[in-house]
Coordinates of C-alpha atoms in Angstrom, one line a residue:
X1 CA 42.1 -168.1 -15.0
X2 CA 42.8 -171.5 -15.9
X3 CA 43.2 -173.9 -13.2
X4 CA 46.6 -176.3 -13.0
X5 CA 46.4 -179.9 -11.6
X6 CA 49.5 -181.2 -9.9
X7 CA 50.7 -184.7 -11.6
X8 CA 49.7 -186.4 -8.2
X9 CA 45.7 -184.6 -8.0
X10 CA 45.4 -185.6 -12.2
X11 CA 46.3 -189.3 -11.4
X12 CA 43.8 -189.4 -8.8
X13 CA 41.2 -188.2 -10.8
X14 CA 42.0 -190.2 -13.4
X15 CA 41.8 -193.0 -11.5
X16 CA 39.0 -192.1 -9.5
X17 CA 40.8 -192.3 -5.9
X18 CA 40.6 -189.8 -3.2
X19 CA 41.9 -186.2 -4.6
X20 CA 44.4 -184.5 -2.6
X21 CA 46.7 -181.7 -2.3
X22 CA 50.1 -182.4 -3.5
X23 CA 51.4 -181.1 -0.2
X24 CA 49.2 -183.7 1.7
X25 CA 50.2 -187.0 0.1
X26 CA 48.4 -189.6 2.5
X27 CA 50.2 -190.5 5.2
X28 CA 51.3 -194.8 5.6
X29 CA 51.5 -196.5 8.4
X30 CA 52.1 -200.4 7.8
X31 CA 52.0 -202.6 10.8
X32 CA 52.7 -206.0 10.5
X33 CA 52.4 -208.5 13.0
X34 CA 54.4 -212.0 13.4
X35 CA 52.7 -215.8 12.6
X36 CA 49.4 -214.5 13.8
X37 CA 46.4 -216.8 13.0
X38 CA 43.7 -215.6 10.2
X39 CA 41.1 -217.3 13.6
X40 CA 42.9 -215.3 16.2
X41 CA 41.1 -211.8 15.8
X42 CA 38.1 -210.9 16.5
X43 CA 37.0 -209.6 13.0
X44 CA 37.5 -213.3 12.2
X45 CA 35.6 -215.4 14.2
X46 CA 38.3 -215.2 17.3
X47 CA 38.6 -212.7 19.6
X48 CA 36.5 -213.0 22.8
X49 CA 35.3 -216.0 21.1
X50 CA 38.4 -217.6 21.3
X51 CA 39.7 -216.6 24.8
X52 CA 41.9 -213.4 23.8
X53 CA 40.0 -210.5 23.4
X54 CA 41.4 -208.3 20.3
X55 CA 38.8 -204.5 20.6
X56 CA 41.9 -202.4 19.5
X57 CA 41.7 -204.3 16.0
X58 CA 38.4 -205.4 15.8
X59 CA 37.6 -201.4 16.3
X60 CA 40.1 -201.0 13.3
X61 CA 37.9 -203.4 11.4
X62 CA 34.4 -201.9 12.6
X63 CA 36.0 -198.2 11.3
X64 CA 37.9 -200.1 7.9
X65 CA 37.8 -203.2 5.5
X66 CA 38.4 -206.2 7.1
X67 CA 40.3 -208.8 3.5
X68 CA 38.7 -212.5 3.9
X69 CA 40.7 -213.7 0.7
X70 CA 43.7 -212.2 1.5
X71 CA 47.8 -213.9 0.8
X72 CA 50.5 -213.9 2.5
X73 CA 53.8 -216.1 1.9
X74 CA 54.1 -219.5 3.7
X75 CA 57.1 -218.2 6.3
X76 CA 58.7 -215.6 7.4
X77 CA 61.2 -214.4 4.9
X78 CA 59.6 -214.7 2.0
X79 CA 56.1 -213.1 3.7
X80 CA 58.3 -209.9 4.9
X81 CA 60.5 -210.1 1.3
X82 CA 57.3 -209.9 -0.8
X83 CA 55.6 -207.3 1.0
X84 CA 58.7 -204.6 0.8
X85 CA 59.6 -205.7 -2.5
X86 CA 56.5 -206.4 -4.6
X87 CA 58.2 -209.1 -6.1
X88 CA 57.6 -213.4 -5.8
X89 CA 60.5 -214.2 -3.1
X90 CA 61.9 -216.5 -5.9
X91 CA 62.9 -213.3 -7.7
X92 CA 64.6 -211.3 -4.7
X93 CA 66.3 -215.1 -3.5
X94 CA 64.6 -214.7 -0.4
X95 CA 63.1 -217.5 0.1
X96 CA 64.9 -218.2 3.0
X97 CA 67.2 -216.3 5.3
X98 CA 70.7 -217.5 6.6
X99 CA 72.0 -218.4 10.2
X100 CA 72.8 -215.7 12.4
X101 CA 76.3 -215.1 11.8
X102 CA 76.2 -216.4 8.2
X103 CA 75.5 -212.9 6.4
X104 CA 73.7 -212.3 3.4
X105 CA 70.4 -210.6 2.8
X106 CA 68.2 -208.6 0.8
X107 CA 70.0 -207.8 -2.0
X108 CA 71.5 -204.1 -2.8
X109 CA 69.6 -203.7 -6.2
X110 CA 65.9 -204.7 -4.7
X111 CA 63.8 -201.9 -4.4
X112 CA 61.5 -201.7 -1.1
X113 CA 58.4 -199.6 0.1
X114 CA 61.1 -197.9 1.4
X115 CA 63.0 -196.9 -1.4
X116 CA 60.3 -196.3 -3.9
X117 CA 57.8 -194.1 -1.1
X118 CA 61.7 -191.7 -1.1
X119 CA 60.9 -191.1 -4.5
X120 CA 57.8 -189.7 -3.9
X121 CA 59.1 -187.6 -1.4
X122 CA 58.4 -189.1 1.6
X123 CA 60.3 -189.7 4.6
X124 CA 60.7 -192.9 5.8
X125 CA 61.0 -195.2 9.1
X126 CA 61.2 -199.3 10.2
X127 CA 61.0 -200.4 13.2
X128 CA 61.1 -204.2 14.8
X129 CA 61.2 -207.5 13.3
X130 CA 63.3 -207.0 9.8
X131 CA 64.4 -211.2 9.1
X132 CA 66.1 -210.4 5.5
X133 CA 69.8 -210.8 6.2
X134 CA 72.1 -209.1 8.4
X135 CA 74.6 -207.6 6.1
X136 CA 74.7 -203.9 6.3
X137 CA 73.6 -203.2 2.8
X138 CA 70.8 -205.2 3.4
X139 CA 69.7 -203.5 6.4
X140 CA 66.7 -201.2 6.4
X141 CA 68.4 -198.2 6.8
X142 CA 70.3 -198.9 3.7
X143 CA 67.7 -200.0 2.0
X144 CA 65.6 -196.9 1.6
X145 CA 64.3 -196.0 5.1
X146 CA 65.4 -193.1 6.6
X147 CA 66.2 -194.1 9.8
X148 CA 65.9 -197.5 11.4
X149 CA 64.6 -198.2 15.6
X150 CA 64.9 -201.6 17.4
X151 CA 65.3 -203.4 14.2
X152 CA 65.2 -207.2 15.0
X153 CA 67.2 -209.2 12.6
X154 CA 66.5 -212.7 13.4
X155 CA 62.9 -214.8 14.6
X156 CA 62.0 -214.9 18.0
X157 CA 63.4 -218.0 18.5
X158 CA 67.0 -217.3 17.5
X159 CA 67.7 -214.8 20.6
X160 CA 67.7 -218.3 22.7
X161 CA 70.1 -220.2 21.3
X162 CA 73.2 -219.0 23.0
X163 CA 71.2 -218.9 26.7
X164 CA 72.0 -221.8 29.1
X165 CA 68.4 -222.0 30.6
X166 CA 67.0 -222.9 27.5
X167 CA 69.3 -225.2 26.2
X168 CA 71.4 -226.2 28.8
X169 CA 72.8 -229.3 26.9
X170 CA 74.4 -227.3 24.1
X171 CA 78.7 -227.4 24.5
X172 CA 80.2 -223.9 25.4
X173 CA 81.6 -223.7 22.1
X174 CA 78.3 -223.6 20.1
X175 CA 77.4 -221.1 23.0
X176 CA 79.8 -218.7 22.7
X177 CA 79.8 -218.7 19.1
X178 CA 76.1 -217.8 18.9
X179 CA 76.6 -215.5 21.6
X180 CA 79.3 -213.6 19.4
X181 CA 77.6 -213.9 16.4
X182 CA 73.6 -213.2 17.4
X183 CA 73.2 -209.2 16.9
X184 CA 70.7 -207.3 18.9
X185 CA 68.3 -204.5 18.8
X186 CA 69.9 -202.1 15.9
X187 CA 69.2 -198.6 15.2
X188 CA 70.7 -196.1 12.7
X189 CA 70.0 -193.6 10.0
X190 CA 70.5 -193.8 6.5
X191 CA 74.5 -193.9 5.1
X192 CA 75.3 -194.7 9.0
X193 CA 76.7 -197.7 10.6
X194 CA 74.3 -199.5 12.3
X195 CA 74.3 -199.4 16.4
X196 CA 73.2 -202.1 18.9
X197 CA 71.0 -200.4 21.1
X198 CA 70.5 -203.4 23.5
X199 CA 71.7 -207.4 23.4
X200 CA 68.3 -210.0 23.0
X201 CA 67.6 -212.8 25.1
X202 CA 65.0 -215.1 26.3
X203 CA 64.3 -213.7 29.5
X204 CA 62.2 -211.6 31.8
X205 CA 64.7 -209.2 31.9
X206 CA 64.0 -205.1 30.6
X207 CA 67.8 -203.4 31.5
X208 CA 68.3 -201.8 28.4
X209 CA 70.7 -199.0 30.3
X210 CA 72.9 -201.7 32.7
X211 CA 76.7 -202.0 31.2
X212 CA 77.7 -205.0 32.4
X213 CA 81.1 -207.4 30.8
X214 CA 78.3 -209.8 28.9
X215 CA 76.3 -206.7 28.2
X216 CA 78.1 -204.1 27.2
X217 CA 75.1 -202.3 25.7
X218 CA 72.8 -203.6 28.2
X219 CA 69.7 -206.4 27.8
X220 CA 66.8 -206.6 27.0
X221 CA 64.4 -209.9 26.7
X222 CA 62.1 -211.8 24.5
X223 CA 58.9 -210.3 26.9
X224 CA 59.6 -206.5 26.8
X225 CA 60.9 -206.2 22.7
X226 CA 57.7 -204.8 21.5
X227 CA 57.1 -202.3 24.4
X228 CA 60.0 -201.0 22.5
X229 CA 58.8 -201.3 18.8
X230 CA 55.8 -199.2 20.5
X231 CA 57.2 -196.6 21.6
X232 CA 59.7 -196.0 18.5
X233 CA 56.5 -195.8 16.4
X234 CA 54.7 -193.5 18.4
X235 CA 58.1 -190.7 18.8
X236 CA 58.2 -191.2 14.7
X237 CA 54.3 -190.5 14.1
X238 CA 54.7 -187.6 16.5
X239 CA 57.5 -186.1 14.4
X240 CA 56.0 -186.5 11.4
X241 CA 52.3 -184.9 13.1
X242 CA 54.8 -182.1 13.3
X243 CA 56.9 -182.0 10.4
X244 CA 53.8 -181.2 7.3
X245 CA 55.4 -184.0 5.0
X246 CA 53.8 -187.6 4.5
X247 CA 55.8 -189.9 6.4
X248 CA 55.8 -194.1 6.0
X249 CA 56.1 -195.9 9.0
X250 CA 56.6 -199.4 9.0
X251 CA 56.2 -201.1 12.6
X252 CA 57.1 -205.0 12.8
X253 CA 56.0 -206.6 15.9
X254 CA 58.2 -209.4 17.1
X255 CA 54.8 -210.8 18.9
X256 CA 53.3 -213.7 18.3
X257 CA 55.9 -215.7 17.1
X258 CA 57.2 -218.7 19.3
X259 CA 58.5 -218.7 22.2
X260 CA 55.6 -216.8 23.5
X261 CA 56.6 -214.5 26.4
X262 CA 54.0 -212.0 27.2
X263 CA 55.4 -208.9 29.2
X264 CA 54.4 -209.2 32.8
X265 CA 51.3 -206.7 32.5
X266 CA 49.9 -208.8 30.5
X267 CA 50.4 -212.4 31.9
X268 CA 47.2 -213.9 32.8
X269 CA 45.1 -211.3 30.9
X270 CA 43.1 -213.2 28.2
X271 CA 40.5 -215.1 29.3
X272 CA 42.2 -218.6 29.0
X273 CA 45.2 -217.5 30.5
X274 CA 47.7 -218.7 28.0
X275 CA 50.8 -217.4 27.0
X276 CA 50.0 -217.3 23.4
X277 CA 46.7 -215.8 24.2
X278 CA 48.2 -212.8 26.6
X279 CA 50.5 -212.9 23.9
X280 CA 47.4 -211.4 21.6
X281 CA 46.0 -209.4 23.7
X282 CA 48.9 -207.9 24.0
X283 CA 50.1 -207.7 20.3
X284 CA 46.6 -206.0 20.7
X285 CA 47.5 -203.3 23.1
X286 CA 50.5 -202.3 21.2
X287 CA 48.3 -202.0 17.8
X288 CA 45.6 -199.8 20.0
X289 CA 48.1 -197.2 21.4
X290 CA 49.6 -196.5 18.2
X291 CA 46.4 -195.8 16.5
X292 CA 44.8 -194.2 20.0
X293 CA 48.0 -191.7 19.0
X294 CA 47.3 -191.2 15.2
X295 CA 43.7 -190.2 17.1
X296 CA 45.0 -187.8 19.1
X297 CA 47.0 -185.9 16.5
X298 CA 44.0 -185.9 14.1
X299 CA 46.0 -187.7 11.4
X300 CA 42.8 -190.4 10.7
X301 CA 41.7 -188.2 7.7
X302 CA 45.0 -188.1 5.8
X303 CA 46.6 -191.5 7.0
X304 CA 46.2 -194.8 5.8
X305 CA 46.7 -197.7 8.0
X306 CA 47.5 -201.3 6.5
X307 CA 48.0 -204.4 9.6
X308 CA 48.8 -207.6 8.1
X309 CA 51.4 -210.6 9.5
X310 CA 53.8 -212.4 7.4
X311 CA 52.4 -216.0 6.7
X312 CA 50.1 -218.1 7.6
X313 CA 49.4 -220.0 11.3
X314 CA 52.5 -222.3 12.6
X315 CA 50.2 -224.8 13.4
X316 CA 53.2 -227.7 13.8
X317 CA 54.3 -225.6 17.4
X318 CA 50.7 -225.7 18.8
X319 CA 49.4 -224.8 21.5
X320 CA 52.5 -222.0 20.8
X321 CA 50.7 -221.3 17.7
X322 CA 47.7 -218.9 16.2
X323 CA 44.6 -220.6 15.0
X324 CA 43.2 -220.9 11.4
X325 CA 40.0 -222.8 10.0
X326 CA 41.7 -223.9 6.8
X327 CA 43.7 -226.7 6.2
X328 CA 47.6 -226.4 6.3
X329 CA 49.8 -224.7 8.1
X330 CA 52.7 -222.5 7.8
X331 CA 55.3 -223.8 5.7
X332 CA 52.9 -225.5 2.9
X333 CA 50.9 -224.2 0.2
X334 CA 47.7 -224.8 2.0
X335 CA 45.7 -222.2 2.3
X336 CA 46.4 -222.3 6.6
X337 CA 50.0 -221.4 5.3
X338 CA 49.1 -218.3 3.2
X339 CA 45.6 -216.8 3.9
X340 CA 46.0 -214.3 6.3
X341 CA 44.4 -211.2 8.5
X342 CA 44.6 -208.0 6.9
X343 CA 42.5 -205.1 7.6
X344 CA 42.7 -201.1 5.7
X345 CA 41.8 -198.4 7.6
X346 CA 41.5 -194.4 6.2
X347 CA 37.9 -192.5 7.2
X348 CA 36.1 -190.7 5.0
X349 CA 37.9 -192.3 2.0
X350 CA 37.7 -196.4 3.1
X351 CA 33.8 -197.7 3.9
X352 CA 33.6 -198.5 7.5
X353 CA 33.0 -201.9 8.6
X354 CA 33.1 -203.1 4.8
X355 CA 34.3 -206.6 3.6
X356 CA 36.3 -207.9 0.8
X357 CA 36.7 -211.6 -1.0
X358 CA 38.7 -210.3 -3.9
X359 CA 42.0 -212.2 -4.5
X360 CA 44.3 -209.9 -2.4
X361 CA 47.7 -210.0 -1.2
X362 CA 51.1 -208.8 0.7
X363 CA 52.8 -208.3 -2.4
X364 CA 50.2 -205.8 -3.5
X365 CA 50.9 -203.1 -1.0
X366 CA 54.1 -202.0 -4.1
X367 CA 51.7 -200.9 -6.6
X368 CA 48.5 -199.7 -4.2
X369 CA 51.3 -197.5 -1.8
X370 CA 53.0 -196.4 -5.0
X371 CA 49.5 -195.5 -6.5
X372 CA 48.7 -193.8 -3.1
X373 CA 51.6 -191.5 -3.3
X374 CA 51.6 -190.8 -6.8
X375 CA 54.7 -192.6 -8.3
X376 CA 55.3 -195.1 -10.4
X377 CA 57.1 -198.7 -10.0
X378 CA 60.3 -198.5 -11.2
X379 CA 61.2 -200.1 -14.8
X380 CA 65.1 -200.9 -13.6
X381 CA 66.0 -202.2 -10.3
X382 CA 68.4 -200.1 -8.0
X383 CA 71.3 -201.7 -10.3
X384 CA 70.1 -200.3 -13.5
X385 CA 69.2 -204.0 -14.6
X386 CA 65.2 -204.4 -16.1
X387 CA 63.0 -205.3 -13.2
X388 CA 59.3 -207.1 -12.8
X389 CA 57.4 -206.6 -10.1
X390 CA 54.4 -209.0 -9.3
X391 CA 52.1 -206.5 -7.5
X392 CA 49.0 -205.3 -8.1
X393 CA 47.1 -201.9 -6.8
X394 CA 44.6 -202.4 -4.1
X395 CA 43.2 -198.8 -3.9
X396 CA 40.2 -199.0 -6.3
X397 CA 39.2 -202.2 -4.2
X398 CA 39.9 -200.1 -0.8
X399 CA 38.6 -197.1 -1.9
X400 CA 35.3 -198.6 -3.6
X401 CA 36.1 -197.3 -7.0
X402 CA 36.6 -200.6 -8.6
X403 CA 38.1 -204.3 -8.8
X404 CA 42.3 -205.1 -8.4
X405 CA 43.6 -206.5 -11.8
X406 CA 44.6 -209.7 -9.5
X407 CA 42.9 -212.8 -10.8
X408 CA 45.4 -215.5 -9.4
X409 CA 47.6 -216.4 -7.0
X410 CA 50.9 -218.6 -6.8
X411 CA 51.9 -220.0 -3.6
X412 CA 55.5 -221.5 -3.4
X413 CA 57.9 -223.1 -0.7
X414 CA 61.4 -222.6 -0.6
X415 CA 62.8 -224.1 -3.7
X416 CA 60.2 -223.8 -6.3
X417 CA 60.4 -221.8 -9.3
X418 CA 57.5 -223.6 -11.0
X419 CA 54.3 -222.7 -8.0
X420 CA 53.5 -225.8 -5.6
X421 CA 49.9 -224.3 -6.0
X422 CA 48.4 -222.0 -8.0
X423 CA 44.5 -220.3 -7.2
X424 CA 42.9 -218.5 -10.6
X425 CA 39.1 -217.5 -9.5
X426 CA 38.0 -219.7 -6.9
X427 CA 40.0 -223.0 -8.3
X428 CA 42.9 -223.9 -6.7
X429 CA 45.2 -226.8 -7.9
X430 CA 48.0 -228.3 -5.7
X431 CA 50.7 -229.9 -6.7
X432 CA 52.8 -229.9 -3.5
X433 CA 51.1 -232.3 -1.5
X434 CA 54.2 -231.1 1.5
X435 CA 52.5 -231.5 4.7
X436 CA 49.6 -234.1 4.2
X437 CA 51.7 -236.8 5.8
X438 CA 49.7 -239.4 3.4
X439 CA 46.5 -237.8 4.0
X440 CA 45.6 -237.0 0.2
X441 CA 42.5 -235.3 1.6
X442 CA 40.8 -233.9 4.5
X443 CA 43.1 -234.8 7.7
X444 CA 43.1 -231.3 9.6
X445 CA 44.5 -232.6 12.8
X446 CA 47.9 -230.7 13.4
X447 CA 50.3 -234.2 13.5
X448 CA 48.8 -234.8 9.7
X449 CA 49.5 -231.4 9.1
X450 CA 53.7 -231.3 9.2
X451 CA 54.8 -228.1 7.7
X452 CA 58.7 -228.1 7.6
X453 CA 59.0 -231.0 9.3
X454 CA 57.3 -232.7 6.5
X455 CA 59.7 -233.4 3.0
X456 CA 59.7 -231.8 -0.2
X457 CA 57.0 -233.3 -1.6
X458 CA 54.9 -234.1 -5.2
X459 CA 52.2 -235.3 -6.9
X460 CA 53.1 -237.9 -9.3
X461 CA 50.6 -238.3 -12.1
X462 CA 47.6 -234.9 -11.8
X463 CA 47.1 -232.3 -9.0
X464 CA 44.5 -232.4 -6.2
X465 CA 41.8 -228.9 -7.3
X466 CA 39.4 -227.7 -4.9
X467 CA 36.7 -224.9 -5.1
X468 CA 37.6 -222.5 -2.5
X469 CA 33.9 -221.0 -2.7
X470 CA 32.4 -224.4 -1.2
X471 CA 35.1 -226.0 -0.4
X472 CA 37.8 -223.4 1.7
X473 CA 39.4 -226.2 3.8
X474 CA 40.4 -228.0 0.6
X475 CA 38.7 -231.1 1.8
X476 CA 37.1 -232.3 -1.1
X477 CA 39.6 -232.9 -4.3
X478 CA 37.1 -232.8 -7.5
X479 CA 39.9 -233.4 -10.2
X480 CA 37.7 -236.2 -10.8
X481 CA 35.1 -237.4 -8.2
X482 CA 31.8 -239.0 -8.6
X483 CA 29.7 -236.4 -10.3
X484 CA 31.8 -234.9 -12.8
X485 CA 35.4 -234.3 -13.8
X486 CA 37.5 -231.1 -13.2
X487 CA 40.1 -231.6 -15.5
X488 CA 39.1 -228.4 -17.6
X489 CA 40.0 -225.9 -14.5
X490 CA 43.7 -227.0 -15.2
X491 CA 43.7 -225.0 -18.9
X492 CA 43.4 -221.5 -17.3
X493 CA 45.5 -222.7 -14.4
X494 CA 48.2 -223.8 -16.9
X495 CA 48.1 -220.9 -18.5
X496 CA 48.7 -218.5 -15.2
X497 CA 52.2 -221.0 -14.8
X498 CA 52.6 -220.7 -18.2
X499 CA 52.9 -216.7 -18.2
X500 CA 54.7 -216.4 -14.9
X501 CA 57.2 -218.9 -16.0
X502 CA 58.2 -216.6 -19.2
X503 CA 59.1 -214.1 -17.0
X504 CA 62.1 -215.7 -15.5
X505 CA 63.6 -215.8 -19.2
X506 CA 63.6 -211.8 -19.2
X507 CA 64.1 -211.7 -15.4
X508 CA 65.8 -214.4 -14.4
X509 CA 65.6 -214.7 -10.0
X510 CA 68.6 -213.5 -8.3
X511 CA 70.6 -216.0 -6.2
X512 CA 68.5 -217.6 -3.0
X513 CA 70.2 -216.1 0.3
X514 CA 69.4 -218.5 2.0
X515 CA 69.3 -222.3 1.3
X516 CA 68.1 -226.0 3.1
X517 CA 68.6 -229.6 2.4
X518 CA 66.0 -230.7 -0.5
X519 CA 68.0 -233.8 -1.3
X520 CA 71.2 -234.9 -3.3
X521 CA 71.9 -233.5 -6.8
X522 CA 71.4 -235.8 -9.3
X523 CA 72.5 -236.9 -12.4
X524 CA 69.2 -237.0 -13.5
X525 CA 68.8 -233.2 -12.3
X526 CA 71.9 -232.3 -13.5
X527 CA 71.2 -233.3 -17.2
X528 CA 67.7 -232.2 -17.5
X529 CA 69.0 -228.6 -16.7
X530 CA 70.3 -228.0 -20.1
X531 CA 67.1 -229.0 -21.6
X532 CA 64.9 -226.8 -19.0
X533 CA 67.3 -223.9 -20.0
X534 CA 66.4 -224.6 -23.9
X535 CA 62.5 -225.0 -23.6
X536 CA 61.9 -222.3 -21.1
X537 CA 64.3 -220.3 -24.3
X538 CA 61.9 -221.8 -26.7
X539 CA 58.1 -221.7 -25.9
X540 CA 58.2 -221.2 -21.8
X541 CA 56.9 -223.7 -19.5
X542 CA 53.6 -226.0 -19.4
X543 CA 52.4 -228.7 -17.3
X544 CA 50.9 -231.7 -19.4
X545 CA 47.0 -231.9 -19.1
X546 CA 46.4 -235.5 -18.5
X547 CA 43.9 -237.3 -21.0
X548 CA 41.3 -239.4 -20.2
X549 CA 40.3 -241.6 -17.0

């Protein structure tokens, strides 16, 4: 009798990941927090330590791998953009995200984790914060999910504008038009029209059901939203428990991003009694039922579990803010802008209470899901048009079968299509200096640390370069200091911009959906576009090495 491999089981064994059955793909659940610290868990030096006790995670880190070297995107947008698309934000044009009211959004021909895990036949679910546009196409629900819960289009911050207590100096025109315009919590399935479940506001206020003229759907504020995102994942997981297909479940909490408004349980809970550290402890509960639930329904041995946040700290709002120990903050290409928590969690098939360093990243949960579930990344976007994606599989560094392909990373702000910063091994050159407020180096006090309130900003003449093994907090610039000369580290890292630049010639980035002020036009800018368009044509893109002292 001779035996038949399914495609999925052969891949797996060719690969040397975890064999299963093609009828029990591994179950996904991605949770993704909002502008949490890399210092605010436990499993990184916070925790207890730092007043707001996190068990529910760091027990998810004592059973899992707990990613030290591990990148985010240096805001919102992009962070969420590059983890459901696999792609550089600069590609998608989300790099930003419009006004509430303004439109716009992911676009229609991106594929997301969404869309790709459908075509490996899985079903598919979002809940919480989304932040990528609030057009309907470019709404989870038409974007590959099956069915959407509680989506949150906008940052915390946004569902205040249009209320009086917080900004009672703002005219009653500006008012009413962000009250008109601001959309609540949406819900929907897949080909439907979206529905408001509930309006959004900054209050302590939880009357989801309660009709009233200003309500019609009822309200709901800032301090109750996630109690919500909690219970939407835990019906979904409970459905799926039932249903024998693998399911993907994507939960976004809105916490801890500014204002923070813990929900009344949990004011005063941490142990220095600050919002933004009941705020935690919350954000902790929330995590801890959901996987006290994948517990109960014995899911642990066929269910992998991915918690990550968006960007790095947002250390300009402090004390509203996470903590980090590097340099930076959200908003730069420091590494306090980008380097992030993440923590994998699968028994029997992940090594409890291991630790990674590798070069790792949101953008690589594309390929390492795809991988997972047997499919490949698609060679066309959703448009028919050629697409690249920038993602690289994880699972032989999760499962212990190997290294990730990933040797560098590119760190970009808003604008850039050439990287502000760009790490190959442990060598990281910057050439954005955004943020340093004329501290070339060292300065890790938050007011000489302005993220967006800072400008664009350049080096003139060579970047700073750091070694992230000694030198994490990128204190030290050894370009050329007073025992030797770095200048050589440039010639691989002009090589990595060198490559990634040629890709924009085949796959050129789509329109940015979003866009700030970065200064006039020029007629400088205007006439050296021609000749960019003819050199990246010609032999792609370098930064001069410079010669000599």
């Amino acid at each position: 009798m001779k035996l038949m491999l399914s495609g999925f089981t052969a891949a797996m064994l060719l690969t040397g990941l975890p064999v299963y059955a093609e009828e029990s793909k591994p179950n996904i659940i991605l949770i993704v927090s909002d502008d949490t610290g890399y210092g605010d868990l436990g499993a990184y030096g916070g925790g207890e330590g730092r007043g707001m006790p996190t068990p529910n995670l760091d027990r998810l880190a004592d059973e899992g791998m707990t990613m030290f070297s591990f990148y985010a995107q240096p805001s919102c947008t992009p962070g969420r953009a590059a983890m459901q698309t696999g792609r550089i934000p600069n590609r998608s044009g989300m790099t930003t995200v419009a006004f509430q009211g303004q439109g716009g959004g992911l676009p229609a021909a991106e594929w997301t984790l969404g869309s790709v895990l459908k075509k490996a036949g899985y079903s598919t679910y979002f809940t919480g914060k989304w932040h990528l546009g609030e057009d309907d196409s470019a709404l989870p629900n038409a974007q590959g999910y099956d069915e959407m819960k509680y989506v949150g289009l906008y940052h915390l911050n946004a569902y205040t504008y249009a209320d009086p207590t917080w900004f009672p100096d703002m005219s009653d025109d500006l008012r009413a038009m962000f009250k008109k315009v601001t959309k609540g919590a949406l819900s929907g399935k897949a080909g439907e029209k979206p529905t408001e479940d509930f309006a959004v506001n900054g209050q302590y206020v939880d009357k989801p059901d309660e009709k009233t003229d200003e309500y019609p759907n009822g309200v709901v504020g800032i301090p109750f939203y996630d109690n919500y995102v909690e219970k939407a994942s835990i019906d979904f997981i409970e459905k799926g428990a039932k249903s024998g297909e693998p399911f993907f479940v994507n939960v976004n909490f809105m916490k801890v991003h500014q204002p923070s408004m813990p929900a009344p349980e949990f004011k005063g809970k941490s142990l220095s009694k600050s919002k933004f550290a009941d705020s935690i402890v919350e954000l902790d509960t929330h995590i801890g039922r959901i996987m006290d639930k994948v517990r109960e329904l014995g899911l642990e041995k066929n269910t992998l579990v991915f918690y990550t946040t968006d960007n790095g700290a947002w250390q300009d709002v402090y004390p509203d803010a996470g903590y980090t120990p590097f340099r930076g903050t959200k908003g730069t290409v420091r590494e306090g802008g980008n380097r992030v928590p993440a923590i994998a969690w699968m028994p029997g098939k992940i090594k409890a209470n291991s630790k990674n360093h590798d070069i790792l990243g949101g953008l690589d949960l594309m390929a390492t899901f795809a991988k997972v579930a047997g499919v490949e990344l698609p060679k066309d976007d959703r448009e028919g048009k050629p697409i690249i994606f920038d993602s690289y599989d994880m699972s032989p560094v999760l499962f212990g079968t190997g290294k990730s392909d990933r040797k560098s990373w590119f760190y970009f702000t808003e604008n850039e299509l050439t990287p502000g910063a760009v790490r190959v091994g442990n060598y990281k050159a910057v050439f954005n200096l955004r943020g340093d407020n004329g501290q070339a180096t060292g300065g890790l006090a938050v007011d000489t640390n302005l993220g967006w309130k800072g400008p664009e900003k350049y080096v003139a003449t060579v970047p700073q370069v750091f070694d992230l093994w000694q030198d994490p907090q990128e204190r030290y610039d050894i370009f050329m200091n007073n025992y030797t000369e770095r200048t050589w580290t440039l010639v691989t890292i002009n090589e990595a911009i060198k490559e990634k630049m040629k890709t924009y010639i085949k796959y050129p980035p789509r329109k940015m959906q979003g866009e700030g002020y970065s200064g006039p036009i020029t007629l400088t800018q205007y006439q050296r576009f021609q000749y960019v368009r003819e050199a990246l044509g010609k032999e792609g893109f370098s930064i001069p090495m410079p010669t000599g002292n």
